[in-house]
Short mmCIF file of C-alpha atoms in Angstrom, two decimals:
data_model
loop_
_atom_site.label_atom_id
_atom_site.label_comp_id
_atom_site.label_asym_id
_atom_site.label_seq_id
_atom_site.Cartn_x
_atom_site.Cartn_y
_atom_site.Cartn_z
CA MET X 1448 52.85 87.15 66.82
CA ARG X 1449 52.52 89.06 63.56
CA THR X 1450 52.86 87.51 60.11
CA GLY X 1451 54.56 88.84 57.00
CA LEU X 1452 55.44 87.89 53.42
CA TYR X 1453 58.83 87.69 51.74
CA PHE X 1454 59.61 88.46 48.06
CA ASP X 1455 62.86 88.30 46.06
CA MET X 1456 61.55 88.95 42.53
CA ARG X 1457 63.32 85.98 40.92
CA ASN X 1458 62.58 85.41 37.25
CA PRO X 1459 64.27 82.10 36.32
CA ALA X 1460 64.70 80.98 32.72
CA ALA X 1461 62.43 77.94 33.11
CA TRP X 1462 59.45 80.19 33.88
CA ARG X 1463 60.72 83.46 32.34
CA ARG X 1464 58.20 86.31 32.30
CA ASP X 1465 58.22 89.91 31.14
CA PRO X 1466 59.93 91.82 33.98
CA ALA X 1467 57.52 94.75 33.76
CA THR X 1468 54.59 92.35 34.19
CA LEU X 1469 56.31 90.56 37.09
CA TYR X 1470 56.96 93.78 38.97
CA GLY X 1471 53.51 95.14 38.24
CA GLU X 1472 51.92 91.98 39.60
CA PHE X 1473 54.12 92.24 42.70
CA LEU X 1474 52.59 95.63 43.51
CA GLU X 1475 49.12 94.16 43.06
CA LEU X 1476 50.05 91.29 45.40
CA CYS X 1477 51.20 93.78 48.03
CA GLN X 1478 47.88 95.58 47.82
CA GLU X 1479 46.09 92.25 48.15
CA ALA X 1480 48.28 91.32 51.14
CA GLU X 1481 47.20 94.52 52.85
CA ARG X 1482 43.56 93.81 52.07
CA LEU X 1483 43.91 90.32 53.55
CA GLY X 1484 45.29 91.74 56.80
CA ILE X 1485 48.91 90.58 56.41
CA ASP X 1486 51.10 92.62 58.76
CA SER X 1487 54.24 93.18 56.67
CA VAL X 1488 56.02 92.75 53.34
CA TRP X 1489 59.78 92.12 53.24
CA VAL X 1490 62.15 92.29 50.27
CA THR X 1491 65.83 91.56 49.96
CA GLU X 1492 69.02 92.23 47.99
CA HIS X 1493 71.45 90.30 45.81
CA HIS X 1494 73.44 91.21 42.70
CA GLY X 1495 74.32 89.39 39.50
CA PHE X 1496 72.00 86.38 39.90
CA ASP X 1497 71.08 84.84 36.55
CA ASP X 1498 67.45 84.67 37.70
CA ASP X 1499 67.28 88.46 38.20
CA TYR X 1500 67.17 88.44 42.00
CA LEU X 1501 66.12 91.84 43.33
CA PRO X 1502 69.12 94.24 43.58
CA ALA X 1503 67.39 97.36 44.97
CA PRO X 1504 65.08 96.65 47.94
CA LEU X 1505 64.53 100.23 49.10
CA THR X 1506 63.67 101.35 45.57
CA LEU X 1507 61.05 98.61 45.34
CA LEU X 1508 59.62 99.44 48.77
CA ALA X 1509 59.19 103.06 47.70
CA ALA X 1510 56.79 101.81 45.04
CA VAL X 1511 54.97 99.61 47.57
CA ALA X 1512 54.69 102.57 49.94
CA ALA X 1513 52.86 104.55 47.27
CA ARG X 1514 50.34 101.74 46.69
CA THR X 1515 49.53 100.82 50.32
CA THR X 1516 48.44 102.57 53.51
CA ARG X 1517 48.82 100.22 56.48
CA ILE X 1518 51.12 97.25 55.89
CA ARG X 1519 54.68 97.56 57.24
CA LEU X 1520 57.58 97.41 54.79
CA GLY X 1521 60.87 95.69 55.60
CA THR X 1522 64.26 94.98 54.07
CA GLY X 1523 65.46 91.50 54.83
CA VAL X 1524 68.15 92.67 54.09
CA VAL X 1525 70.04 95.61 52.60
CA VAL X 1526 73.61 94.31 52.22
CA ALA X 1527 75.04 97.23 54.16
CA PRO X 1528 78.80 96.86 53.47
CA LEU X 1529 78.09 97.43 49.77
CA HIS X 1530 76.66 100.89 50.42
CA ARG X 1531 77.68 104.16 52.04
CA ALA X 1532 75.85 105.02 55.24
CA ALA X 1533 74.52 108.28 53.82
CA GLU X 1534 72.97 106.45 50.87
CA ILE X 1535 71.19 103.99 53.14
CA ALA X 1536 70.05 106.73 55.52
CA GLU X 1537 68.64 108.92 52.75
CA GLN X 1538 66.87 106.15 50.86
CA ALA X 1539 65.39 104.71 54.03
CA ALA X 1540 64.15 108.12 55.12
CA VAL X 1541 62.38 108.66 51.79
CA VAL X 1542 60.65 105.26 52.03
CA ASP X 1543 59.63 106.02 55.59
CA ILE X 1544 58.15 109.35 54.50
CA LEU X 1545 56.32 107.86 51.52
CA SER X 1546 54.85 105.18 53.77
CA ASN X 1547 54.10 107.60 56.62
CA GLY X 1548 56.34 105.74 59.06
CA ARG X 1549 56.04 102.07 58.05
CA LEU X 1550 59.66 101.08 57.27
CA ASP X 1551 61.67 98.40 59.08
CA LEU X 1552 65.31 98.62 57.96
CA GLY X 1553 67.09 95.25 58.02
CA LEU X 1554 70.87 95.35 57.49
CA GLY X 1555 73.06 92.34 56.70
CA ALA X 1556 76.76 91.67 56.11
CA GLY X 1557 76.42 89.64 52.91
CA TYR X 1558 78.44 86.60 51.88
CA ARG X 1559 78.99 86.51 48.08
CA PRO X 1560 82.50 87.43 46.85
CA THR X 1561 81.22 88.47 43.41
CA GLU X 1562 78.93 91.08 44.94
CA PHE X 1563 81.75 92.58 46.98
CA ALA X 1564 83.93 92.65 43.87
CA LEU X 1565 81.16 94.36 41.90
CA TYR X 1566 80.91 97.11 44.52
CA GLU X 1567 84.66 97.19 45.25
CA ALA X 1568 83.98 96.40 48.92
CA SER X 1569 85.91 94.23 51.37
CA MET X 1570 84.64 90.76 52.27
CA ARG X 1571 87.21 90.55 55.07
CA THR X 1572 85.71 93.43 57.06
CA ARG X 1573 82.05 92.85 56.25
CA TYR X 1574 80.85 92.13 59.79
CA ALA X 1575 82.53 95.21 61.22
CA GLU X 1576 81.26 97.26 58.28
CA ASN X 1577 77.71 96.03 58.81
CA ASP X 1578 77.77 97.09 62.45
CA ALA X 1579 79.38 100.40 61.53
CA ARG X 1580 76.62 101.16 59.02
CA ALA X 1581 73.97 100.77 61.73
CA ARG X 1582 75.81 103.19 64.01
CA GLU X 1583 76.50 105.64 61.19
CA VAL X 1584 72.92 105.64 59.89
CA ARG X 1585 71.61 106.30 63.40
CA GLU X 1586 74.02 109.21 63.82
CA LEU X 1587 73.20 110.70 60.41
CA TRP X 1588 69.52 110.76 61.31
CA ARG X 1589 70.15 112.06 64.84
CA SER X 1590 72.48 114.87 63.75
CA GLY X 1591 70.46 115.98 60.76
CA ALA X 1592 73.50 115.52 58.51
CA VAL X 1593 71.16 113.94 55.98
CA THR X 1594 67.76 115.36 55.22
CA PRO X 1595 64.85 114.89 55.36
CA LYS X 1596 64.57 112.79 58.49
CA PRO X 1597 62.37 109.69 58.73
CA VAL X 1598 58.82 109.99 60.03
CA GLN X 1599 59.45 107.47 62.81
CA PRO X 1600 61.34 109.12 65.70
CA ARG X 1601 63.46 105.96 66.02
CA LEU X 1602 63.13 104.04 62.79
CA PRO X 1603 63.59 100.33 63.60
CA ILE X 1604 66.93 98.89 62.51
CA TRP X 1605 67.11 95.09 62.42
CA MET X 1606 70.52 93.43 62.38
CA GLY X 1607 70.43 90.41 60.07
CA TYR X 1608 72.45 87.91 62.06
CA LEU X 1609 71.48 84.26 62.42
CA GLY X 1610 74.02 82.79 64.83
CA PRO X 1611 75.06 83.51 68.44
CA LYS X 1612 78.06 85.67 67.50
CA GLY X 1613 75.87 87.84 65.32
CA ALA X 1614 73.15 87.97 67.97
CA ARG X 1615 75.75 89.32 70.36
CA ARG X 1616 76.71 92.00 67.83
CA ALA X 1617 73.09 93.13 67.57
CA GLY X 1618 72.79 93.27 71.36
CA LEU X 1619 75.94 95.35 71.79
CA LEU X 1620 74.56 97.81 69.23
CA GLY X 1621 71.23 98.01 71.07
CA GLU X 1622 69.38 97.29 67.82
CA ASN X 1623 66.73 94.67 66.96
CA LEU X 1624 67.74 91.17 65.89
CA LEU X 1625 66.45 89.88 62.55
CA SER X 1626 66.33 86.23 63.54
CA ALA X 1627 63.34 84.16 64.63
CA ASP X 1628 65.49 81.40 66.16
CA ALA X 1629 64.90 81.33 69.93
CA ARG X 1630 68.42 79.99 70.49
CA ASN X 1631 69.77 83.45 69.68
CA TRP X 1632 67.82 85.13 72.47
CA GLU X 1633 70.28 84.38 75.27
CA PRO X 1634 73.43 85.78 73.57
CA TYR X 1635 71.37 88.74 72.33
CA ARG X 1636 69.92 89.38 75.80
CA ALA X 1637 73.30 89.08 77.49
CA ALA X 1638 74.92 91.54 75.07
CA LEU X 1639 72.10 94.05 75.51
CA ALA X 1640 72.69 94.01 79.26
CA GLU X 1641 76.48 94.14 78.87
CA ALA X 1642 76.22 97.26 76.70
CA GLY X 1643 73.84 98.99 79.11
CA HIS X 1644 70.64 98.44 77.11
CA ASP X 1645 67.51 97.20 78.84
CA PRO X 1646 67.04 93.53 77.83
CA ALA X 1647 63.29 93.99 78.29
CA GLY X 1648 63.44 96.11 75.13
CA GLY X 1649 64.98 93.36 73.05
CA ARG X 1650 63.04 92.65 69.86
CA MET X 1651 63.39 89.73 67.46
CA ALA X 1652 61.71 88.91 64.15
CA GLY X 1653 62.73 86.99 61.08
CA GLY X 1654 62.06 84.75 58.14
CA VAL X 1655 61.04 81.13 58.39
CA GLN X 1656 61.40 78.76 55.46
CA ALA X 1657 57.86 77.46 55.13
CA TRP X 1658 54.89 76.73 52.89
CA VAL X 1659 51.30 76.48 54.10
CA THR X 1660 48.67 74.42 52.28
CA ASP X 1661 45.24 72.97 52.96
CA ASP X 1662 46.18 69.91 50.83
CA PRO X 1663 49.84 68.90 51.28
CA GLU X 1664 49.76 65.95 48.89
CA ARG X 1665 48.06 67.91 46.11
CA ASP X 1666 50.47 70.84 46.27
CA TRP X 1667 53.80 69.14 46.93
CA PRO X 1668 54.62 68.30 43.27
CA VAL X 1669 54.40 72.01 42.36
CA VAL X 1670 56.01 73.35 45.54
CA SER X 1671 58.88 70.86 45.44
CA ARG X 1672 59.73 71.69 41.82
CA HIS X 1673 60.00 75.44 42.49
CA LEU X 1674 61.71 74.82 45.84
CA ALA X 1675 64.42 72.80 44.09
CA ALA X 1676 64.96 75.59 41.56
CA GLN X 1677 65.30 78.15 44.35
CA VAL X 1678 67.71 76.07 46.43
CA ASP X 1679 69.84 75.23 43.40
CA SER X 1680 70.02 78.92 42.51
CA TYR X 1681 71.21 79.85 45.99
CA ALA X 1682 73.82 77.09 46.00
CA ARG X 1683 75.09 77.95 42.54
CA HIS X 1684 75.43 81.66 43.18
CA ALA X 1685 76.91 81.24 46.67
CA ARG X 1686 79.81 79.39 45.05
CA GLN X 1687 80.59 82.02 42.45
CA GLY X 1688 84.01 83.53 43.07
CA THR X 1689 85.02 80.73 45.44
CA THR X 1690 86.92 77.44 45.19
CA LEU X 1691 83.99 75.44 46.55
CA PRO X 1692 82.99 72.42 44.45
CA PRO X 1693 79.65 72.46 42.63
CA ALA X 1694 76.68 71.78 44.87
CA ARG X 1695 74.63 68.63 44.64
CA PRO X 1696 71.16 69.09 43.15
CA ALA X 1697 68.60 70.01 45.78
CA ASP X 1698 66.53 67.23 47.34
CA PRO X 1699 63.23 68.79 48.48
CA GLU X 1700 62.24 65.65 50.38
CA ARG X 1701 65.39 65.84 52.52
CA LEU X 1702 64.87 69.54 53.18
CA ARG X 1703 61.30 68.86 54.24
CA ALA X 1704 62.49 66.22 56.71
CA ARG X 1705 65.21 68.29 58.38
CA GLU X 1706 64.94 69.86 61.82
CA PRO X 1707 65.78 73.59 61.98
CA ARG X 1708 67.59 73.02 65.28
CA ALA X 1709 70.13 70.89 63.41
CA SER X 1710 70.50 72.82 60.16
CA LEU X 1711 69.69 76.17 58.58
CA ASP X 1712 68.59 74.16 55.54
CA TYR X 1713 65.04 73.26 56.54
CA PHE X 1714 61.56 73.69 55.10
CA PHE X 1715 58.36 73.66 57.15
CA TYR X 1716 55.66 72.20 54.92
CA GLY X 1717 52.09 71.29 55.84
CA THR X 1718 48.73 72.57 56.93
CA ALA X 1719 48.36 75.77 58.92
CA PRO X 1720 48.20 73.94 62.30
CA ASP X 1721 51.31 71.94 61.37
CA VAL X 1722 53.33 74.99 60.33
CA ALA X 1723 52.06 77.11 63.24
CA ALA X 1724 53.17 74.43 65.70
CA ARG X 1725 56.65 74.36 64.17
CA ILE X 1726 56.96 78.15 64.20
CA LEU X 1727 55.80 78.43 67.81
CA ASP X 1728 58.29 75.76 68.84
CA TYR X 1729 61.10 77.44 66.89
CA THR X 1730 60.45 80.83 68.53
CA ALA X 1731 59.36 79.76 72.03
CA GLY X 1732 60.97 81.64 74.89
CA ALA X 1733 62.31 84.53 72.80
CA PRO X 1734 60.86 88.00 72.11
CA VAL X 1735 59.96 87.11 68.52
CA GLU X 1736 57.21 89.53 67.60
CA ALA X 1737 56.89 88.71 63.89
CA VAL X 1738 57.80 86.08 61.31
CA TYR X 1739 57.66 86.26 57.55
CA LEU X 1740 57.31 83.47 54.98
CA TRP X 1741 58.04 83.24 51.28
CA ALA X 1742 54.95 84.40 49.40
CA GLY X 1743 56.12 82.32 46.46
CA LEU X 1744 59.14 80.31 45.36
CA ALA X 1745 61.32 80.82 42.29
CA GLY X 1746 59.25 81.16 39.12
CA MET X 1747 55.80 80.61 40.63
CA GLY X 1748 52.91 82.26 38.85
CA GLN X 1749 50.78 84.99 40.34
CA ASP X 1750 47.81 82.69 40.87
CA VAL X 1751 49.83 80.23 42.98
CA VAL X 1752 51.39 83.05 45.00
CA ALA X 1753 48.03 84.71 45.57
CA ARG X 1754 46.52 81.43 46.79
CA HIS X 1755 49.42 80.90 49.19
CA MET X 1756 49.07 84.44 50.51
CA LYS X 1757 45.39 83.86 51.20
CA THR X 1758 46.16 80.61 53.03
CA ILE X 1759 48.74 82.38 55.18
CA ALA X 1760 46.39 85.26 55.93
CA THR X 1761 43.24 83.26 56.66
CA GLN X 1762 44.63 80.06 58.19
CA LEU X 1763 48.16 80.56 59.57
CA ALA X 1764 48.14 84.18 60.76
CA PRO X 1765 45.11 83.73 63.08
CA LEU X 1766 46.84 80.79 64.79
CA LEU X 1767 50.03 82.77 65.37
CA ARG X 1768 48.07 85.80 66.52
CA ALA X 1769 46.00 83.69 68.92
CA ALA X 1770 49.13 82.25 70.52
CA GLY X 1771 49.37 85.50 72.46
CA PRO X 1772 52.52 86.97 74.00
CA ARG X 1773 55.50 84.66 73.67
CA LEU X 1774 57.03 86.01 76.89
CA SER X 1775 56.15 87.10 80.37
CA SER X 1776 56.03 90.84 80.93
CA GLY X 1777 58.56 92.70 83.01
CA ASP X 1778 61.00 90.56 85.02
CA ASN X 1779 63.84 92.86 83.98
CA GLY X 1780 64.48 90.85 80.84
CA ASN X 1781 64.15 87.40 82.37
CA ARG X 1782 62.17 85.67 79.67
CA VAL X 1783 59.82 82.83 80.50
CA PRO X 1784 59.42 80.27 77.68
CA LEU X 1785 56.06 78.81 76.83
CA PRO X 1786 55.75 75.03 76.56
CA ALA X 1787 57.04 73.77 73.24
CA ALA X 1788 54.36 73.20 70.63
CA THR X 1789 53.77 69.70 69.33
CA ALA X 1790 56.01 69.29 66.33
CA HIS X 1791 55.28 67.62 63.04
CA PRO X 1792 57.86 66.31 60.56
CA SER X 1793 58.93 68.92 58.02
CA GLY X 1794 62.12 70.59 56.82
CA GLY X 1795 63.56 73.62 54.94
CA ILE X 1796 65.72 75.54 52.45
CA PRO X 1797 69.00 77.43 52.75
CA SER X 1798 68.27 80.61 54.63
CA GLU X 1799 68.33 83.89 52.77
CA HIS X 1800 70.27 85.35 55.67
CA GLY X 1801 73.97 84.79 55.42
CA GLY X 1802 73.87 82.16 52.74
CA GLY X 1803 72.67 79.67 55.30
CA ARG X 1804 76.19 78.46 56.12
CA GLY X 1805 77.94 80.25 58.95
CA GLY X 1806 74.67 81.31 60.49
CA GLU X 1807 76.01 84.75 61.29
CA ALA X 1808 75.20 87.32 58.67
CA ALA X 1809 72.19 88.23 56.62
CA GLY X 1810 72.40 89.13 53.02
#
């Protein structure tokens, strides 16, 4: 299993920094991630956050492409219903060319009313629009209606769905599923077969809410403070434009104690063996080929992020890589699960994909 890093470029008021410095350091961190042997970097999209959440993932990845040579570059996700298919297809093709064929294009339906209002898009049809964008982008590349074409003959499209209904949508499309939750494999596999796609070609990957440390007690006071700020930001902005009551302040200890099988709000925290065991249990029996973790949490300084990246690269990634194939080969898509890894108590944060509520859409 491959390992990646996740960035959202938050710049909260409590730890406010010069944006040009923040973005410049991000490019340096991507170069360092490549040097450390990390497999991928993923960035994401939101609009109108008061902590300056990244609004333009493909633009940012174009800069990363120019500064790296090997590491894969992913969007986790582009909120597809906010954009025309031609725009997505053209921007993705340029990033793929700049990176010489290293782009993974994740598409998600989104969930924030204020973002749909900003772009004059329909919340009501967002799932159908997300699926339509995947089909339209594929056709634009195939037909040559947009130019230039990507370097990759079939640039990977990853559908950012977290629940079984969304997994089925991805399967019917014949695209990859941007979810690391093994529970989504069966509806995804069944839909692939139903639509005439070979289930043996099903591919899954996705983010896991986790932090890896060689000294959990030493690092928890810092991690928990930034984790609370990040969770509170998600909760606050998810409620904008809705009639939902204000969210309760985040409780990092409760998130750390939650099981991901029971809630999307979880946070794996511990040493590399602890976190690896939880990830392998979470993904067991599904064709999950890669996971990505937050490189840093809201407002963290470059030194803390760099240290976490090194811990992921030198301690966690080798354990995931050594786990070997998660599935048996062949068998016409009949997947054979490995024994569940020994679990350790931990927990999590609201998932970036789909607001962490309905479990269906990324964004």
